[in-house]
C-alpha cells in the first residue's frame, strides 16, 4: 500500500484556504480534470496572498478584479511548471469583494477555473509602519521568537516608550499601549504620537491604573514596576524587564544581555481546552472547565468584545461547526472563512478566506476541524490542512491513502477529523456527501424527514502518525456514522453499518432505512487499529432524528432520538457488554428540542428536561434544566448547564439552585457556538440573521469576576 502523501510547504505563508475546483477545458479534455486548491490570506490592508496547489504541474496565471468592475489584473506565478503557486494581489480597496480565476497551462493546453470570491471587508490586518528604527540592542530580536504570538496588545511603561514602542509596532501586529503615571505624561505621549501620524490603531496611551488586568501579550517595565507589569499580563503573556530585576522577584528570568531580561510568569498554568466539536475527542459537551464554580450569569464580567460580527458568518440556523479554544487562542468559522483571536483580549491574530470550507448540519455529520496548542487541523475537499495556530501559516497537508486519493470529481473527500497526543484520525467520504445548503427553511435541518436527518457516513477510517504524517492503520468499512465516532482511553468507538451494497451508492449520506437493523458498535485500538470488540447496536427506527457517540473512561454511550424520546445505551468500554438502556421524553418536537446532544458530566447525563445517572441509567430528576427557547444544544461547566432559554438569550441553569440566569441580549447559534475553556466563556458571534430579538451581533469573551465563586452567589 502506498504511504500517505505528506506535503511540506516551506514558503512564507501565514495561512491557507482550500477547495477542490474542477477546471473547465478550453481544449480537448484530458482523462482526469485538473484540480486546484486555492488559499487567501491578508498580509496588509491593501494586499492579499493567494496560494494554491494543483494536482498536476503546469504554468499558472491569476486574473482578479473587484466584482463591481470588468477589467482584470493579471499575475503570473513564479513557480513555472510546478504544483505549488503563490502570488500577492495588490492595490486592494477597502470593503470591496473581489473575484479571481486561476488558469493552469499543461502541455500547451490552458484550463481556467470558475470565478471565486474573497471579501476585503474581512481584512483585519493593521496598518504597517514604513520606517525602521535601531534601538541599539541587537539581542532584542530574540524577544520576538519568545512571544506566544505576534498579535494582541503590548504595554510599555511610558519612560521606555522610546524606542521600545516603535520597535514593537514594527516587529509585531500588536497595538502598543504606553502606560502613563499621570495625566500630564499621558497628554504628552498622545500628542507626540498624534503629530507623527501614528496615534490610533497601532499606538495609544492610557493611565497605568486604567489599563485592564490580564490583557497584555507582552509588558515592558523597569525593575521597580514588576508587580504591576505582572498584573497586566494574560496567562500566555511575556514580561520584559529593562534593567536587572531584583532577586526578590522570584521569577524565572532569562537574560539577553545585562540590561534585558524576560520571563513567562504563568507558563505553568494548565488551561482547559475545547479542542473538538463537543469539547474533546470523547464528545461529552464538557471539557472540565468549571469557570471557578460560577453558576450565575451575574458572576461573569466582560473581558473583551468586538470582532468578528454577523457579516463574518453564515446565517445562524444551518448548525455549523463549534468554535475551538486552545493554547490561549479562540478559533471561529464563518462563511467559508476562519479567524483566530487572542483568547484573553479578543485581538484578531489572523484570518483566512477559505472557499469550500463550509460544512453544516453538524448533528448529522461531524465538524471539519480540531486543534491543539500548536496547530489547527482543517478538513476541506480531499485533504487535511495543518495550519500554524499562532501565525496561520500552512505547515503541511495530509491526503487520503489509496484508493481514496483519487483526485477526480467522482472521488473522495476528507470527512471526520480528530487529533490526540500522537495521532490524527480521519475518514474518507464519498465526494458530495456532506451537507452545505445554508439558505431557506429546509436548511434549518430541524425536521424529522430524510432531507434533514440522513446521516453522513465515511467509507474508511485512517489513523496517521501526528508528527510524520505516515499512515499507521486503515479500516475500510461499508459505512461509519460520523456523528458517533468517539475516542476514549486510546480506543476508537463508533457505529458501523455492514452492508456491501452501500459501497455502490453515489453518496455517503444514508437514510434511516439504509441504516436500520445493520448497525454494529465497534471498538478499535487507537494505536494499531486492531478490533477489540463489537456489539449489535440497538434497532434503528425509521424516524431516528440523530445518533451520537459519547464516552468517559468507563463507557461508550450511544444516544439516539426517535418517537418523542431520547434513547441511551451504555456499553462497557473495556468489554463491550451492554450495561444499561434508558429512554427519556423530548420536551418538544421542533427548534432543536428533539435533537439535543446530551452533556455527560459528573457521572450524570443532562438532556432537557431530564437528568440521568450515567452509571445506572436511572432518571434522577425530570422537569428541570429550564424552559428551552430556540435551537442551541447545551454544554456543561460542572455546576451549570449553558443553553438557550427563557425568552431566547444565552442562559445559565444552576444545578445547585435549580434556577436560571441569562445574558439579556446575547444569543448563541442554532447548534453550538458558546464554549467554556481557558478559564473563560467565549461566545463568538453566530446568531446573525435571527429575526426573533434585538441581539448583540458581536463576539464576547467573559471571565469570572474576582472573588465570584459558587460560595458568593448573587
Tab-separated table of N, CA and C in Angstrom, residues 346-435:
chain	number	residue	atom	x	y	z
A	346	UNK	N	-9.217	39.257	22.793
A	346	UNK	CA	-10.061	39.344	21.609
A	346	UNK	C	-9.392	39.899	20.375
A	347	UNK	N	-8.097	40.181	20.424
A	347	UNK	CA	-7.405	40.734	19.258
A	347	UNK	C	-7.374	39.720	18.120
A	348	UNK	N	-7.580	40.199	16.896
A	348	UNK	CA	-7.500	39.334	15.726
A	348	UNK	C	-6.036	38.994	15.469
A	349	UNK	N	-5.743	37.700	15.406
A	349	UNK	CA	-4.378	37.253	15.140
A	349	UNK	C	-4.152	36.990	13.661
A	350	UNK	N	-5.110	36.352	13.017
A	350	UNK	CA	-5.052	36.109	11.579
A	350	UNK	C	-6.429	35.646	11.118
A	351	UNK	N	-6.657	35.776	9.820
A	351	UNK	CA	-7.916	35.304	9.257
A	351	UNK	C	-7.686	34.790	7.849
A	352	UNK	N	-8.488	33.832	7.467
A	352	UNK	CA	-8.351	33.155	6.187
A	352	UNK	C	-9.664	33.178	5.430
A	353	UNK	N	-9.593	33.441	4.129
A	353	UNK	CA	-10.728	33.227	3.244
A	353	UNK	C	-10.557	31.831	2.651
A	354	UNK	N	-11.532	30.952	2.866
A	354	UNK	CA	-11.345	29.536	2.584
A	354	UNK	C	-12.495	28.967	1.756
A	355	UNK	N	-12.495	29.146	0.431
A	355	UNK	CA	-13.548	28.560	-0.400
A	355	UNK	C	-13.643	27.055	-0.178
A	356	UNK	N	-14.852	26.569	-0.025
A	356	UNK	CA	-15.052	25.138	0.162
A	356	UNK	C	-14.961	24.658	1.588
A	357	UNK	N	-14.702	25.541	2.555
A	357	UNK	CA	-14.620	25.110	3.951
A	357	UNK	C	-15.984	24.771	4.526
A	358	UNK	N	-17.038	25.395	4.007
A	358	UNK	CA	-18.353	25.340	4.634
A	358	UNK	C	-18.835	23.902	4.857
A	359	UNK	N	-19.279	23.637	6.081
A	359	UNK	CA	-19.928	22.373	6.426
A	359	UNK	C	-21.030	22.686	7.424
A	360	UNK	N	-22.218	22.159	7.192
A	360	UNK	CA	-23.374	22.444	8.038
A	360	UNK	C	-24.098	21.147	8.392
A	361	UNK	N	-25.206	21.297	9.162
A	361	UNK	CA	-25.937	20.147	9.703
A	361	UNK	C	-24.991	19.205	10.440
A	362	UNK	N	-24.207	19.785	11.317
A	362	UNK	CA	-23.225	19.021	12.080
A	362	UNK	C	-23.863	17.898	12.905
A	363	UNK	N	-25.092	18.027	13.427
A	363	UNK	CA	-25.669	16.899	14.166
A	363	UNK	C	-25.771	15.613	13.355
A	364	UNK	N	-25.832	15.718	12.018
A	364	UNK	CA	-25.910	14.509	11.189
A	364	UNK	C	-24.600	14.239	10.468
A	365	UNK	N	-23.551	14.958	10.839
A	365	UNK	CA	-22.252	14.758	10.219
A	365	UNK	C	-21.201	14.902	11.316
A	366	UNK	N	-20.203	15.701	11.103
A	366	UNK	CA	-19.171	15.965	12.100
A	366	UNK	C	-18.499	17.275	11.732
A	367	UNK	N	-17.822	17.867	12.689
A	367	UNK	CA	-17.086	19.099	12.399
A	367	UNK	C	-15.924	18.793	11.472
A	368	UNK	N	-15.461	19.806	10.767
A	368	UNK	CA	-14.354	19.640	9.833
A	368	UNK	C	-13.052	20.224	10.366
A	369	UNK	N	-12.968	20.392	11.697
A	369	UNK	CA	-11.708	20.886	12.245
A	369	UNK	C	-11.549	20.500	13.708
A	370	UNK	N	-10.314	20.594	14.165
A	370	UNK	CA	-9.956	20.434	15.567
A	370	UNK	C	-8.633	21.169	15.748
A	371	UNK	N	-8.106	21.193	16.968
A	371	UNK	CA	-6.891	21.979	17.216
A	371	UNK	C	-6.124	21.408	18.392
A	372	UNK	N	-4.852	21.760	18.467
A	372	UNK	CA	-4.063	21.554	19.673
A	372	UNK	C	-3.282	22.847	19.945
A	373	UNK	N	-2.325	22.810	20.853
A	373	UNK	CA	-1.616	24.040	21.203
A	373	UNK	C	-0.861	24.643	20.025
A	374	UNK	N	-0.460	23.808	19.091
A	374	UNK	CA	0.407	24.279	18.012
A	374	UNK	C	-0.297	24.469	16.684
A	375	UNK	N	-1.343	23.679	16.391
A	375	UNK	CA	-1.903	23.657	15.048
A	375	UNK	C	-3.429	23.628	15.054
A	376	UNK	N	-3.990	24.106	13.952
A	376	UNK	CA	-5.395	23.879	13.611
A	376	UNK	C	-5.409	22.879	12.468
A	377	UNK	N	-6.253	21.851	12.583
A	377	UNK	CA	-6.374	20.809	11.572
A	377	UNK	C	-7.724	20.991	10.888
A	378	UNK	N	-7.712	21.444	9.642
A	378	UNK	CA	-8.948	21.797	8.939
A	378	UNK	C	-9.106	20.915	7.712
A	379	UNK	N	-10.229	20.201	7.648
A	379	UNK	CA	-10.526	19.343	6.507
A	379	UNK	C	-11.353	20.124	5.501
A	380	UNK	N	-10.871	20.163	4.272
A	380	UNK	CA	-11.608	20.794	3.190
A	380	UNK	C	-11.296	20.030	1.916
A	381	UNK	N	-12.348	19.668	1.184
A	381	UNK	CA	-12.201	18.875	-0.018
A	381	UNK	C	-11.489	17.566	0.328
A	382	UNK	N	-10.416	17.236	-0.393
A	382	UNK	CA	-9.838	15.901	-0.270
A	382	UNK	C	-8.595	15.846	0.602
A	383	UNK	N	-8.346	16.872	1.440
A	383	UNK	CA	-7.130	16.873	2.234
A	383	UNK	C	-7.335	17.563	3.565
A	384	UNK	N	-6.377	17.344	4.436
A	384	UNK	CA	-6.358	17.981	5.748
A	384	UNK	C	-5.241	19.010	5.748
A	385	UNK	N	-5.598	20.235	6.102
A	385	UNK	CA	-4.637	21.331	6.124
A	385	UNK	C	-4.184	21.548	7.562
A	386	UNK	N	-2.887	21.513	7.761
A	386	UNK	CA	-2.302	21.667	9.091
A	386	UNK	C	-1.729	23.074	9.168
A	387	UNK	N	-2.367	23.918	9.975
A	387	UNK	CA	-2.129	25.354	9.984
A	387	UNK	C	-1.512	25.758	11.321
A	388	UNK	N	-0.456	26.534	11.278
A	388	UNK	CA	0.177	27.030	12.491
A	388	UNK	C	-0.818	27.881	13.272
A	389	UNK	N	-1.088	27.493	14.504
A	389	UNK	CA	-2.123	28.165	15.285
A	389	UNK	C	-1.749	29.589	15.656
A	390	UNK	N	-0.470	29.893	15.762
A	390	UNK	CA	-0.031	31.234	16.160
A	390	UNK	C	-0.011	32.203	14.999
A	391	UNK	N	0.338	31.720	13.809
A	391	UNK	CA	0.564	32.618	12.679
A	391	UNK	C	-0.412	32.429	11.529
A	392	UNK	N	-1.096	31.284	11.473
A	392	UNK	CA	-1.923	30.971	10.325
A	392	UNK	C	-1.129	30.378	9.174
A	393	UNK	N	0.157	30.164	9.355
A	393	UNK	CA	0.988	29.620	8.280
A	393	UNK	C	0.609	28.178	7.996
A	394	UNK	N	0.464	27.839	6.712
A	394	UNK	CA	0.224	26.460	6.305
A	394	UNK	C	1.518	25.676	6.423
A	395	UNK	N	1.524	24.700	7.324
A	395	UNK	CA	2.733	23.925	7.540
A	395	UNK	C	2.831	22.745	6.576
A	396	UNK	N	1.737	21.995	6.425
A	396	UNK	CA	1.757	20.852	5.522
A	396	UNK	C	0.335	20.368	5.303
A	397	UNK	N	0.170	19.426	4.385
A	397	UNK	CA	-1.139	18.846	4.120
A	397	UNK	C	-1.049	17.332	4.202
A	398	UNK	N	-2.150	16.717	4.587
A	398	UNK	CA	-2.288	15.266	4.529
A	398	UNK	C	-3.348	14.931	3.499
A	399	UNK	N	-3.087	13.942	2.671
A	399	UNK	CA	-4.078	13.474	1.714
A	399	UNK	C	-4.501	12.061	2.075
A	400	UNK	N	-5.607	11.640	1.525
A	400	UNK	CA	-6.149	10.316	1.820
A	400	UNK	C	-5.324	9.238	1.123
A	401	UNK	N	-5.233	8.039	1.713
A	401	UNK	CA	-4.450	6.957	1.105
A	401	UNK	C	-5.208	6.273	-0.029
A	402	UNK	N	-4.523	5.415	-0.770
A	402	UNK	CA	-5.178	4.618	-1.799
A	402	UNK	C	-6.271	3.757	-1.162
A	403	UNK	N	-7.373	3.518	-1.846
A	403	UNK	CA	-7.755	4.058	-3.165
A	403	UNK	C	-8.551	5.357	-3.060
A	404	UNK	N	-8.491	6.024	-1.895
A	404	UNK	CA	-9.322	7.208	-1.648
A	404	UNK	C	-8.642	8.507	-2.048
A	405	UNK	N	-7.436	8.403	-2.625
A	405	UNK	CA	-6.703	9.592	-3.035
A	405	UNK	C	-6.972	9.961	-4.478
A	406	UNK	N	-7.994	9.358	-5.088
A	406	UNK	CA	-8.322	9.665	-6.481
A	406	UNK	C	-8.737	11.124	-6.574
A	407	UNK	N	-7.980	11.898	-7.332
A	407	UNK	CA	-8.232	13.332	-7.425
A	407	UNK	C	-9.144	13.607	-8.618
A	408	UNK	N	-10.384	13.198	-8.499
A	408	UNK	CA	-11.341	13.338	-9.596
A	408	UNK	C	-12.695	13.687	-9.024
A	409	UNK	N	-13.593	14.117	-9.879
A	409	UNK	CA	-14.899	14.572	-9.431
A	409	UNK	C	-15.683	13.464	-8.736
A	410	UNK	N	-15.434	12.218	-9.100
A	410	UNK	CA	-16.156	11.092	-8.506
A	410	UNK	C	-15.383	10.458	-7.361
A	411	UNK	N	-14.396	11.168	-6.804
A	411	UNK	CA	-13.533	10.604	-5.785
A	411	UNK	C	-14.066	10.757	-4.381
A	412	UNK	N	-13.138	11.003	-3.443
A	412	UNK	CA	-13.468	11.049	-2.026
A	412	UNK	C	-12.951	12.340	-1.397
A	413	UNK	N	-13.629	12.765	-0.348
A	413	UNK	CA	-13.215	13.922	0.435
A	413	UNK	C	-12.872	13.480	1.848
A	414	UNK	N	-12.193	14.384	2.560
A	414	UNK	CA	-11.874	14.137	3.972
A	414	UNK	C	-13.118	14.462	4.788
A	415	UNK	N	-13.560	13.526	5.649
A	415	UNK	CA	-14.769	13.718	6.438
A	415	UNK	C	-14.472	14.098	7.876
A	416	UNK	N	-14.428	13.100	8.756
A	416	UNK	CA	-14.168	13.294	10.181
A	416	UNK	C	-12.694	13.621	10.406
A	417	UNK	N	-12.401	14.417	11.446
A	417	UNK	CA	-11.020	14.649	11.855
A	417	UNK	C	-10.960	14.812	13.363
A	418	UNK	N	-9.955	14.160	13.967
A	418	UNK	CA	-9.676	14.313	15.394
A	418	UNK	C	-8.177	14.187	15.582
A	419	UNK	N	-7.686	14.746	16.679
A	419	UNK	CA	-6.273	14.579	16.991
A	419	UNK	C	-6.099	14.264	18.466
A	420	UNK	N	-5.126	13.401	18.762
A	420	UNK	CA	-4.731	13.102	20.130
A	420	UNK	C	-3.267	13.495	20.271
A	421	UNK	N	-2.618	13.050	21.327
A	421	UNK	CA	-1.227	13.441	21.547
A	421	UNK	C	-0.325	13.079	20.379
A	422	UNK	N	-0.553	11.915	19.764
A	422	UNK	CA	0.354	11.466	18.711
A	422	UNK	C	-0.345	10.944	17.466
A	423	UNK	N	-1.662	11.107	17.367
A	423	UNK	CA	-2.417	10.521	16.264
A	423	UNK	C	-3.387	11.529	15.669
A	424	UNK	N	-3.516	11.492	14.354
A	424	UNK	CA	-4.597	12.173	13.652
A	424	UNK	C	-5.501	11.102	13.072
A	425	UNK	N	-6.786	11.200	13.339
A	425	UNK	CA	-7.758	10.230	12.840
A	425	UNK	C	-8.678	10.916	11.851
A	426	UNK	N	-8.879	10.309	10.707
A	426	UNK	CA	-9.753	10.881	9.696
A	426	UNK	C	-10.586	9.821	9.010
A	427	UNK	N	-11.545	10.253	8.212
A	427	UNK	CA	-12.326	9.338	7.393
A	427	UNK	C	-12.336	9.820	5.951
A	428	UNK	N	-12.502	8.870	5.043
A	428	UNK	CA	-12.751	9.168	3.637
A	428	UNK	C	-14.243	9.050	3.396
A	429	UNK	N	-14.828	10.055	2.742
A	429	UNK	CA	-16.262	10.057	2.478
A	429	UNK	C	-16.480	10.332	0.998
A	430	UNK	N	-17.448	9.662	0.423
A	430	UNK	CA	-17.740	9.858	-0.996
A	430	UNK	C	-18.003	11.335	-1.277
A	431	UNK	N	-17.329	11.866	-2.304
A	431	UNK	CA	-17.432	13.285	-2.613
A	431	UNK	C	-18.884	13.699	-2.853
A	432	UNK	N	-19.256	14.844	-2.283
A	432	UNK	CA	-20.609	15.357	-2.429
A	432	UNK	C	-21.583	14.888	-1.371
A	433	UNK	N	-21.099	14.108	-0.389
A	433	UNK	CA	-21.999	13.568	0.637
A	433	UNK	C	-22.352	14.577	1.709
A	434	UNK	N	-21.475	15.544	1.962
A	434	UNK	CA	-21.676	16.440	3.085
A	434	UNK	C	-22.736	17.502	2.792
A	435	UNK	N	-23.409	17.929	3.837
A	435	UNK	CA	-24.391	19.000	3.729
A	435	UNK	C	-23.667	20.326	3.524
